[in-house]
Short mmCIF file of C-alpha atoms in Angstrom, two decimals:
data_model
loop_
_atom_site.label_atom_id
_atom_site.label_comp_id
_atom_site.label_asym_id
_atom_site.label_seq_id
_atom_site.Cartn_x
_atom_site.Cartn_y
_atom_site.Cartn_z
CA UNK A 1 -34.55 48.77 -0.86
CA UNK A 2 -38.39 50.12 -1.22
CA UNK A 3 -40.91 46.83 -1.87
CA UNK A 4 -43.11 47.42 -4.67
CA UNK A 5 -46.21 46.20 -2.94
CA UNK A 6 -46.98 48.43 -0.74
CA UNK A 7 -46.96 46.86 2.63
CA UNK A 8 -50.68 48.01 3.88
CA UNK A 9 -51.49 46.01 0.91
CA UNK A 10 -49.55 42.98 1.56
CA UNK A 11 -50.94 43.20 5.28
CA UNK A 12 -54.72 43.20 4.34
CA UNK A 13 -54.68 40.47 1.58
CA UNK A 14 -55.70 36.94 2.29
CA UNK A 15 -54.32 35.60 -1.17
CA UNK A 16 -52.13 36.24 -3.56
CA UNK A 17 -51.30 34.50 -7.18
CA UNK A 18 -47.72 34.16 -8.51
CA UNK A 19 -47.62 33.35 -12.04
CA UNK A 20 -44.47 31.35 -13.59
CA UNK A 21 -43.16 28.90 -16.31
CA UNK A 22 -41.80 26.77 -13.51
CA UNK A 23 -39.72 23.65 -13.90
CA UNK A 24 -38.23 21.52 -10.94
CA UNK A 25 -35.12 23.05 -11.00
CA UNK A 26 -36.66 26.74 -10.72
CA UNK A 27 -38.42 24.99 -7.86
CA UNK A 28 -35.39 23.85 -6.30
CA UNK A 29 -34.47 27.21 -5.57
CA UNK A 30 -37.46 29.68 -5.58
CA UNK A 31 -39.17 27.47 -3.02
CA UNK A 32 -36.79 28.73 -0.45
CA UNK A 33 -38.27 32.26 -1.29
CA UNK A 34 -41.68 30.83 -1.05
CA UNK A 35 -40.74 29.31 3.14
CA UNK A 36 -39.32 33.19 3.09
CA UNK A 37 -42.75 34.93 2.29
CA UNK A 38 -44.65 32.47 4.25
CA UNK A 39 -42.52 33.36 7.61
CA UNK A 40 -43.03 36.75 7.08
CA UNK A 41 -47.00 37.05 5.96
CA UNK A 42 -48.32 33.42 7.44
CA UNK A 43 -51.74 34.87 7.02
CA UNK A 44 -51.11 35.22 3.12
CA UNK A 45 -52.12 32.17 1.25
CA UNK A 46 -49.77 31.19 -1.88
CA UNK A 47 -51.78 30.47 -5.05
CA UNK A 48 -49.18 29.19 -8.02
CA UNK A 49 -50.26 29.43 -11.74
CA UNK A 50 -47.59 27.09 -13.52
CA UNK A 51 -48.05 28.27 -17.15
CA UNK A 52 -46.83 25.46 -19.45
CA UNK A 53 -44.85 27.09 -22.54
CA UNK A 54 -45.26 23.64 -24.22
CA UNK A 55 -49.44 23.59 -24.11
CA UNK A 56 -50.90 21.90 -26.88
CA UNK A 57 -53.97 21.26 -28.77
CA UNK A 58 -52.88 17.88 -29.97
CA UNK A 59 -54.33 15.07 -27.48
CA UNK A 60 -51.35 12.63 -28.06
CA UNK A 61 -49.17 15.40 -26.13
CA UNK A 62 -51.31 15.32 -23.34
CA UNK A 63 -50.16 12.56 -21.01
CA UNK A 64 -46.83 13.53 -20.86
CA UNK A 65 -47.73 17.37 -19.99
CA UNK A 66 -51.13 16.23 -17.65
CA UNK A 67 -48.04 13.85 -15.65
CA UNK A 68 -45.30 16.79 -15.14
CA UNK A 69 -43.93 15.26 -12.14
CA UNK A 70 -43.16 18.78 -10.55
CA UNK A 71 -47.04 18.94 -9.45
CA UNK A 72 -45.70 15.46 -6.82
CA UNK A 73 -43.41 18.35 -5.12
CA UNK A 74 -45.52 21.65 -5.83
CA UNK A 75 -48.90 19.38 -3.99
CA UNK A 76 -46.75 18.14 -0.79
CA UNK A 77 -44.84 21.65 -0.31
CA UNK A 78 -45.72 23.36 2.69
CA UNK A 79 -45.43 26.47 1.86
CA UNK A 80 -48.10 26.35 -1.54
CA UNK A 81 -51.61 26.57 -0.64
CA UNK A 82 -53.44 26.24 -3.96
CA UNK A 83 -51.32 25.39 -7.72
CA UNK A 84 -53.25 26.00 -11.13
CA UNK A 85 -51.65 22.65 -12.53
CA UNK A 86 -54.27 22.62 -15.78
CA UNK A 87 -52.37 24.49 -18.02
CA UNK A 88 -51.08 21.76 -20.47
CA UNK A 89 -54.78 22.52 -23.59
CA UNK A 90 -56.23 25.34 -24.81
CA UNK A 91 -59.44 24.53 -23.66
CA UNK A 92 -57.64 23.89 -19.59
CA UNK A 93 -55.76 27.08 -20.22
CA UNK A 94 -59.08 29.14 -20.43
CA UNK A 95 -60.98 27.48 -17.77
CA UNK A 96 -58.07 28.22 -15.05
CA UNK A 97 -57.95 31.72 -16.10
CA UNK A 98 -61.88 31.95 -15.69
CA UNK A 99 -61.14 29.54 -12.22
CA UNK A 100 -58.79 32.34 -11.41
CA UNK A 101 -60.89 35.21 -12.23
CA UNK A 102 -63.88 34.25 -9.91
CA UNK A 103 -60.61 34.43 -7.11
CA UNK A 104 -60.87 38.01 -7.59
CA UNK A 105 -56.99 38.24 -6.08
CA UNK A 106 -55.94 41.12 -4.95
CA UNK A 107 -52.20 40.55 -5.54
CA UNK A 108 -50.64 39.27 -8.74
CA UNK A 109 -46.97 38.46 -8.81
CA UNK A 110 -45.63 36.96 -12.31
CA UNK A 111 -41.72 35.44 -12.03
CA UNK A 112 -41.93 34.99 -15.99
CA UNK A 113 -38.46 35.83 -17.48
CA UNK A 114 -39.71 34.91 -20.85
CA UNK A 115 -42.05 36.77 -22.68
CA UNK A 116 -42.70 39.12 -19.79
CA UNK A 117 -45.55 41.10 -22.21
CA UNK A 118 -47.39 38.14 -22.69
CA UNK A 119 -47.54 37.28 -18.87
CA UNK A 120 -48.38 41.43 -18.23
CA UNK A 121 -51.09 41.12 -20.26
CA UNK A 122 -52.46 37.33 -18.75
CA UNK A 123 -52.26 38.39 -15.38
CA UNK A 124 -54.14 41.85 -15.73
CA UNK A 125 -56.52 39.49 -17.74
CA UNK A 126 -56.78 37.37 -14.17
CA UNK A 127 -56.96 40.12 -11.85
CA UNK A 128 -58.78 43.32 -13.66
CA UNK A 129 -58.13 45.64 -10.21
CA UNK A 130 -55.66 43.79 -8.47
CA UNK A 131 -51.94 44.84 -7.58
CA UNK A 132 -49.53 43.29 -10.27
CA UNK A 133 -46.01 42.89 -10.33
CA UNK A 134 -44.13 41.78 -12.96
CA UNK A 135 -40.34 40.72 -14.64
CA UNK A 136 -39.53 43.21 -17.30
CA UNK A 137 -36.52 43.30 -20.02
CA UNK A 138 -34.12 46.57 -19.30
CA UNK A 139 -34.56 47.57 -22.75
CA UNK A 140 -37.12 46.99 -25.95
CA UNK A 141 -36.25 47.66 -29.44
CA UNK A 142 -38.08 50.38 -31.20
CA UNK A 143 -40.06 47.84 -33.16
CA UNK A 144 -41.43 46.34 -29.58
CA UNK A 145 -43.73 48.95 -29.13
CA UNK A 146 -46.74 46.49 -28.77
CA UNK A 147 -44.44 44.56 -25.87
CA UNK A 148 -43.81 48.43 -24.27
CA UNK A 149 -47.05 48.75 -23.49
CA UNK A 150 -48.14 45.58 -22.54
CA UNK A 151 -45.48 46.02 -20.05
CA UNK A 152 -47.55 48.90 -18.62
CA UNK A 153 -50.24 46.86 -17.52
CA UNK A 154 -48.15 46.09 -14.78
CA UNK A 155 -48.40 48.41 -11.39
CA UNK A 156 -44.77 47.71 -10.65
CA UNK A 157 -41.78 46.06 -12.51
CA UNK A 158 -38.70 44.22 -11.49
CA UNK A 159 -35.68 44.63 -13.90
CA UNK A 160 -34.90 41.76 -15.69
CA UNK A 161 -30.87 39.94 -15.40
CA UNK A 162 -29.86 39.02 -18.92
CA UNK A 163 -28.07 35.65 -18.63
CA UNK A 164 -25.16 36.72 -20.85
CA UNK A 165 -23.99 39.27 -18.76
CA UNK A 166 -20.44 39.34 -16.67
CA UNK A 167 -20.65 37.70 -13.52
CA UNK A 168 -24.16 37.06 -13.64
CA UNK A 169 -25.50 35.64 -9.90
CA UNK A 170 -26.28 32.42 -8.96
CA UNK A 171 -30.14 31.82 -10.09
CA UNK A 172 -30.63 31.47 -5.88
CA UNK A 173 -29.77 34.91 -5.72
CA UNK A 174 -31.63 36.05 -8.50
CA UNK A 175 -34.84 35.50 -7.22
CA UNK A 176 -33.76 36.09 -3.67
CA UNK A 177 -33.76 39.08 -5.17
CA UNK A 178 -36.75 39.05 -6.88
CA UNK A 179 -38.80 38.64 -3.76
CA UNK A 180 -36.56 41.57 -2.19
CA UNK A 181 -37.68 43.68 -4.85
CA UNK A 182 -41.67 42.66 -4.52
CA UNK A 183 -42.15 42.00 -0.47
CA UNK A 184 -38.93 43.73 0.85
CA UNK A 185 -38.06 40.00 2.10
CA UNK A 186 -34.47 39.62 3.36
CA UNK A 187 -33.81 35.75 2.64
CA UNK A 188 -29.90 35.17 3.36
CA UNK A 189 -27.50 33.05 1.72
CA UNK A 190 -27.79 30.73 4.12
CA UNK A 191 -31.38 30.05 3.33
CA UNK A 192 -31.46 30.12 0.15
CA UNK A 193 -29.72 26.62 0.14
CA UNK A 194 -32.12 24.18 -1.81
CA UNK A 195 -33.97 21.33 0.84
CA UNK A 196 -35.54 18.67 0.10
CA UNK A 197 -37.98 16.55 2.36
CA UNK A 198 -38.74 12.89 1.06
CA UNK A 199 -41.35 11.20 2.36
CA UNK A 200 -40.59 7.83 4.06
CA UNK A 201 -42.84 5.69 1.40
CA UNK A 202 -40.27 6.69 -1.27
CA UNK A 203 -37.26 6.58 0.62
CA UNK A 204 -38.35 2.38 1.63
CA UNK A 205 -39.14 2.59 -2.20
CA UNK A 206 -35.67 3.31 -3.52
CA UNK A 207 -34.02 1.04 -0.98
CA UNK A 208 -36.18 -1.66 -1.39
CA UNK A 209 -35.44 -1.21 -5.73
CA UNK A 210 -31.67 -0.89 -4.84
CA UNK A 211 -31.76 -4.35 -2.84
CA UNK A 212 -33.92 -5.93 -5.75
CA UNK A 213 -31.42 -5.20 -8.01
CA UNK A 214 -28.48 -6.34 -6.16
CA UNK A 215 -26.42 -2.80 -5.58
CA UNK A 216 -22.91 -2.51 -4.00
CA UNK A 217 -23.05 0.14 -1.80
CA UNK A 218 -20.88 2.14 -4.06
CA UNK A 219 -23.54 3.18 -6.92
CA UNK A 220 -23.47 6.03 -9.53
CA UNK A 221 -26.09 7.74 -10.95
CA UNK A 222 -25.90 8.82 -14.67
CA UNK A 223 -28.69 11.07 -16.11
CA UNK A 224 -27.88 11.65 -20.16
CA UNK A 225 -31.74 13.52 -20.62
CA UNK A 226 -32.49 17.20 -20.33
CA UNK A 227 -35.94 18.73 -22.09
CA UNK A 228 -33.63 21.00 -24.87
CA UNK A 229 -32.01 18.72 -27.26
CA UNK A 230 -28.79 21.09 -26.75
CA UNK A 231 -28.70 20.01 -23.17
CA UNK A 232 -28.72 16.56 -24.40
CA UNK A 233 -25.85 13.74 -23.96
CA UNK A 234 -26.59 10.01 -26.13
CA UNK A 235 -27.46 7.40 -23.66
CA UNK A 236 -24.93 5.56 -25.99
CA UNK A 237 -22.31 7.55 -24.55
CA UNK A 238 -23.68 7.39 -21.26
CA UNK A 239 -23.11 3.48 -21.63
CA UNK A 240 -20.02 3.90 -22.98
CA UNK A 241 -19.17 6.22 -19.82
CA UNK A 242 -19.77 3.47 -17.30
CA UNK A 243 -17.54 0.60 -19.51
CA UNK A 244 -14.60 3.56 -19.25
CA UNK A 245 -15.10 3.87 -15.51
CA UNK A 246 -15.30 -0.40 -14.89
CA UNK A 247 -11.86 -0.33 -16.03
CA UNK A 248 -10.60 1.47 -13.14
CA UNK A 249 -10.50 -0.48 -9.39
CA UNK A 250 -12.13 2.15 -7.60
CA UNK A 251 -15.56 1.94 -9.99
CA UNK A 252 -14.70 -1.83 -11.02
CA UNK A 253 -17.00 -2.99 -8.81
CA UNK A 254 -19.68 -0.02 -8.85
CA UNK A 255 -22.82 -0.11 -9.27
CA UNK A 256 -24.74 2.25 -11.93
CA UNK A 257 -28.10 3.72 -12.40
CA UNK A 258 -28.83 5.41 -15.55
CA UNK A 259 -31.94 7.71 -15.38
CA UNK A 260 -34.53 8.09 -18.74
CA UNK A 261 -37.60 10.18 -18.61
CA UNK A 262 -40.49 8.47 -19.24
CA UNK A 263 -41.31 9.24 -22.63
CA UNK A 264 -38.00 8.23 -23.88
CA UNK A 265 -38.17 4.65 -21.62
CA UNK A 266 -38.92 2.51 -24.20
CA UNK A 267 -36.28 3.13 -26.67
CA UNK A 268 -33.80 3.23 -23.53
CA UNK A 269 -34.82 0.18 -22.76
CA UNK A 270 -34.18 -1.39 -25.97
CA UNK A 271 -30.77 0.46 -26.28
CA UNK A 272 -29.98 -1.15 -23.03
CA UNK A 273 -31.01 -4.60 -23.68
CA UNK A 274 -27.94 -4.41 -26.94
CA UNK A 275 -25.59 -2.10 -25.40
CA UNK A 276 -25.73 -1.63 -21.38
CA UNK A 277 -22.72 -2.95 -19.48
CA UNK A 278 -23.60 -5.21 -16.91
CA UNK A 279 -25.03 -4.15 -13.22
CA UNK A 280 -26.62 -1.37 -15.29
CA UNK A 281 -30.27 -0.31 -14.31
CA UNK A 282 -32.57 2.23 -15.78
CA UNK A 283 -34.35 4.18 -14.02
CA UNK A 284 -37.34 6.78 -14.05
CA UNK A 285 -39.76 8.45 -11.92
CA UNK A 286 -43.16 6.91 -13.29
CA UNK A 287 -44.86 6.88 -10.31
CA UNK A 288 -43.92 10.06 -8.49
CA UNK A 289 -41.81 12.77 -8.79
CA UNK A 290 -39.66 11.79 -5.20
CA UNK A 291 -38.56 8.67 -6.61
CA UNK A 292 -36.06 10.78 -8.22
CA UNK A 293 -34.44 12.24 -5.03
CA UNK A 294 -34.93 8.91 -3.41
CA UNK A 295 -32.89 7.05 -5.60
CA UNK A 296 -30.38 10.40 -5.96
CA UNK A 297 -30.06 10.26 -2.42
CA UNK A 298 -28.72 6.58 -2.26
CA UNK A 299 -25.79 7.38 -4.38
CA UNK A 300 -22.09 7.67 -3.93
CA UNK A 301 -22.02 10.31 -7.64
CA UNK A 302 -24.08 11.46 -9.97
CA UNK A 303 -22.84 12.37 -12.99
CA UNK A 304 -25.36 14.40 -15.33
CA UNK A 305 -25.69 16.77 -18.05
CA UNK A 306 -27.66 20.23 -17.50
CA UNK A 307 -30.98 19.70 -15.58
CA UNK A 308 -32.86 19.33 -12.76
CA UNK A 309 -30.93 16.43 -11.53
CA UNK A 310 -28.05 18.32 -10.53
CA UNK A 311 -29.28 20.85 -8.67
CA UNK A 312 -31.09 17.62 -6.59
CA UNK A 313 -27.96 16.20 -6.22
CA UNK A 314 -27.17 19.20 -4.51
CA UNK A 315 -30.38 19.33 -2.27
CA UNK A 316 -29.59 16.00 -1.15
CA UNK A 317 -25.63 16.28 -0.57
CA UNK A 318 -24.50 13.85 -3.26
CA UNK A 319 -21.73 15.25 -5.64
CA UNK A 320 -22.36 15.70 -9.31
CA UNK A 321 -20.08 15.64 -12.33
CA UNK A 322 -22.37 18.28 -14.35
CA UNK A 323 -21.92 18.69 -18.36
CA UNK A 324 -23.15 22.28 -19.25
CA UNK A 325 -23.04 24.96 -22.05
CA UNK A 326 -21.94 28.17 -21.36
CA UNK A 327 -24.97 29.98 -22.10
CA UNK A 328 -26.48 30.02 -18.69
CA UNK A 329 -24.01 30.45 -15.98
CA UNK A 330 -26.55 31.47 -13.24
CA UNK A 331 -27.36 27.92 -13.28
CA UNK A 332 -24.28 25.96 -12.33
CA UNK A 333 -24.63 24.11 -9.28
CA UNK A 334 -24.90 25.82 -5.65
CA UNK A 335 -22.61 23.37 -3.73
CA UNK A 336 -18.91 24.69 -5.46
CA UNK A 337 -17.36 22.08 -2.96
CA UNK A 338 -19.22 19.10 -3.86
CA UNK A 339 -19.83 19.70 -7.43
CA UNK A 340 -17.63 19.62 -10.55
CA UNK A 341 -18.80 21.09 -13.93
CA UNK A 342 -17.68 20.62 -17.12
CA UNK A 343 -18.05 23.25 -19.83
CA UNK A 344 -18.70 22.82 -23.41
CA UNK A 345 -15.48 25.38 -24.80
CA UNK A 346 -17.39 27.33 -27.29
CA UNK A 347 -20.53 29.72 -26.55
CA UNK A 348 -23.84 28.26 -27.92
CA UNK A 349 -22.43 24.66 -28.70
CA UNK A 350 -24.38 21.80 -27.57
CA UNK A 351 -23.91 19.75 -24.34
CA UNK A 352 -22.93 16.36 -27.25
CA UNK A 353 -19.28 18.70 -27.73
CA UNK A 354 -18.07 17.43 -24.52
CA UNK A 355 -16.62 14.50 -25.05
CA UNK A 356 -15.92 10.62 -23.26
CA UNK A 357 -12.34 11.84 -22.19
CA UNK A 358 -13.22 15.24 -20.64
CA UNK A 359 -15.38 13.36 -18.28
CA UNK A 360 -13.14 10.21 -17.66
CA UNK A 361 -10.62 13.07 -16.65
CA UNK A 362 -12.75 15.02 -14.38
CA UNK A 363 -14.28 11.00 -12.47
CA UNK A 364 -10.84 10.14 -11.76
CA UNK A 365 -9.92 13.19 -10.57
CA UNK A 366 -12.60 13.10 -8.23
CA UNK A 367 -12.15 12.24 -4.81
CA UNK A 368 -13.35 9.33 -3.35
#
């Protein structure tokens, strides 16, 4: 397969900018690609623009955004030289495109599968002469003219999968393939397994917390929180989950960590102070984003509806009960042997369909 960027190109430039809408568990698996392109080009330094889809002019939404604990992971990566984190205002928006502009890049890669015309037309904005590559649907409606050419700002496209399709790849592949189609990389299977390196300060951190609260060393982790409400599972269920599982020997004496995001802590916490079994701790990253694999990494099972936490379950060899929708199939975990899903039955229903039974069923069938 022919790159798109030429390679006399790719060999001259210094820098390059790839633009996405990048949450952890994108990062799971595209930063795999990232090691890739740095092994090939290690003279090529690897800007990221994180674009956040839920920027905001109202202050109060600010902290949350400004505190995205993927910038912990995206800062310590090896492989990321420079990350436009400042993305969460208007007002940050525009100075990191002017902050870009005085870059002057002379590659522009955007991995945006949503809104691809919008990202065309942002990144030619960035780089005026540069190279760009972008994502692009297979097909626009005759009343997407405006999108069509947008499009065209791009030098060079890369189809876009549809999620819906028939045996649509694993999301590893996908944009394996991605960086096939822009750098002619050729990143095996075998490397495209998610890694994750956890820095010894967070690893004492999560031990030290486990021994404070007085863990077996049998302890399972339960995450109920995803950002779409459809992904979604009631941490009242959750809690219900873990009385279900006490009443079988093997978990009797288990230990169980229940994960909340930080914006929804203080209602969890008041749910759990009326309705938590005992030896039941919340948890949540506050302080930085490895906490999280820490603390995933100490456990016997995680059991957790559709999010980043299961693919780190993966990335740290723990096996994961995951409750998903059908919707996006590319993203069921990587590790088929150490992972068990759970699918809502009907296409477009909401993670909340799958119910207490269904996952009993699938824990004690699980072995130990």
């Amino acid at each position: 397969m022919n790159q798109l960027i030429p390679a006399p190109l790719l060999a001259k430039a210094k820098k390059i900018l790839v633009v996405t809408h990048m949450a952890i568990g994108d990062f799971t698996y595209m930063q795999m690609c990232f090691k890739a392109l740095k092994r090939a080009h290690p003279h090529l330094e690897i800007h990221l623009w994180v674009d956040e889809r839920r920027r905001s002019a109202n202050p109060a939404d600010w902290p949350h955004l400004k505190n995205y604990s993927l910038y912990d992971w995206l800062a310590a990566s090896p492989y990321i030289d420079e990350v436009y984190a400042q993305n969460y205002s208007p007002a940050l928006h525009a100075q990191s495109i002017a902050k870009a502009q005085r870059e002057d890049y002379p590659l522009v890669v955007s991995l945006t599968h949503m809104a691809c015309h919008r990202y065309a037309r942002l990144t030619r904005e960035i780089s005026p002469r540069g190279f760009i590559v972008g994502l692009k649907k297979q097909k626009y409606r005759f009343f997407e003219l405006s999108k069509k050419l947008s499009i065209l700002k791009f030098n060079a496209t890369i189809p876009l999968y549809e999620s819906q399709e028939h045996n649509v790849p694993h999301v590893s592949d996908i944009y394996a393939q991605w960086f096939t189609h822009a750098f002619g990389l050729d990143i095996p299977k075998a490397d495209r397994y998610p890694t994750i390196h956890i820095p010894d300060q967070w690893t004492t951190y999560a031990r030290e917390q486990f021994a404070a609260w007085g863990l077996p060393a049998n302890v399972v982790f339960i995450n109920v929180y995803s950002k779409g409400e459809e992904r979604c599972w009631p941490l009242e269920r959750g809690f219900e989950l873990i009385k279900e599982m006490r009443k079988h020997p093997q978990w009797r004496e288990a230990g169980f960590v229940v994960n909340v995001v930080p914006e929804e802590l203080q209602a969890a916490r008041a749910l759990h102070a009326s309705a938590a079994p005992p030896n039941t701790h919340l948890f949540s990253a506050e302080e930085s984003f490895f906490q999280l694999p820490a603390v995933l990494a100490l456990c016997s099972l995680i059991i957790t509806v559709e999010t980043a936490v299961m693919h780190l379950a993966n990335a740290v060899h723990v096996p994961v009960i995951a409750l998903m929708r059908q919707n996006n199939p590319e993203w069921v975990p990587i590790d088929q042997q150490n992972s068990a899903v759970i699918l809502v039955k009907e296409m477009d229903a909401w993670v909340t369909k799958i119910e207490l039974p269904e996952v009993m069923e699938k824990v004690l069938s699980w072995p130990l």
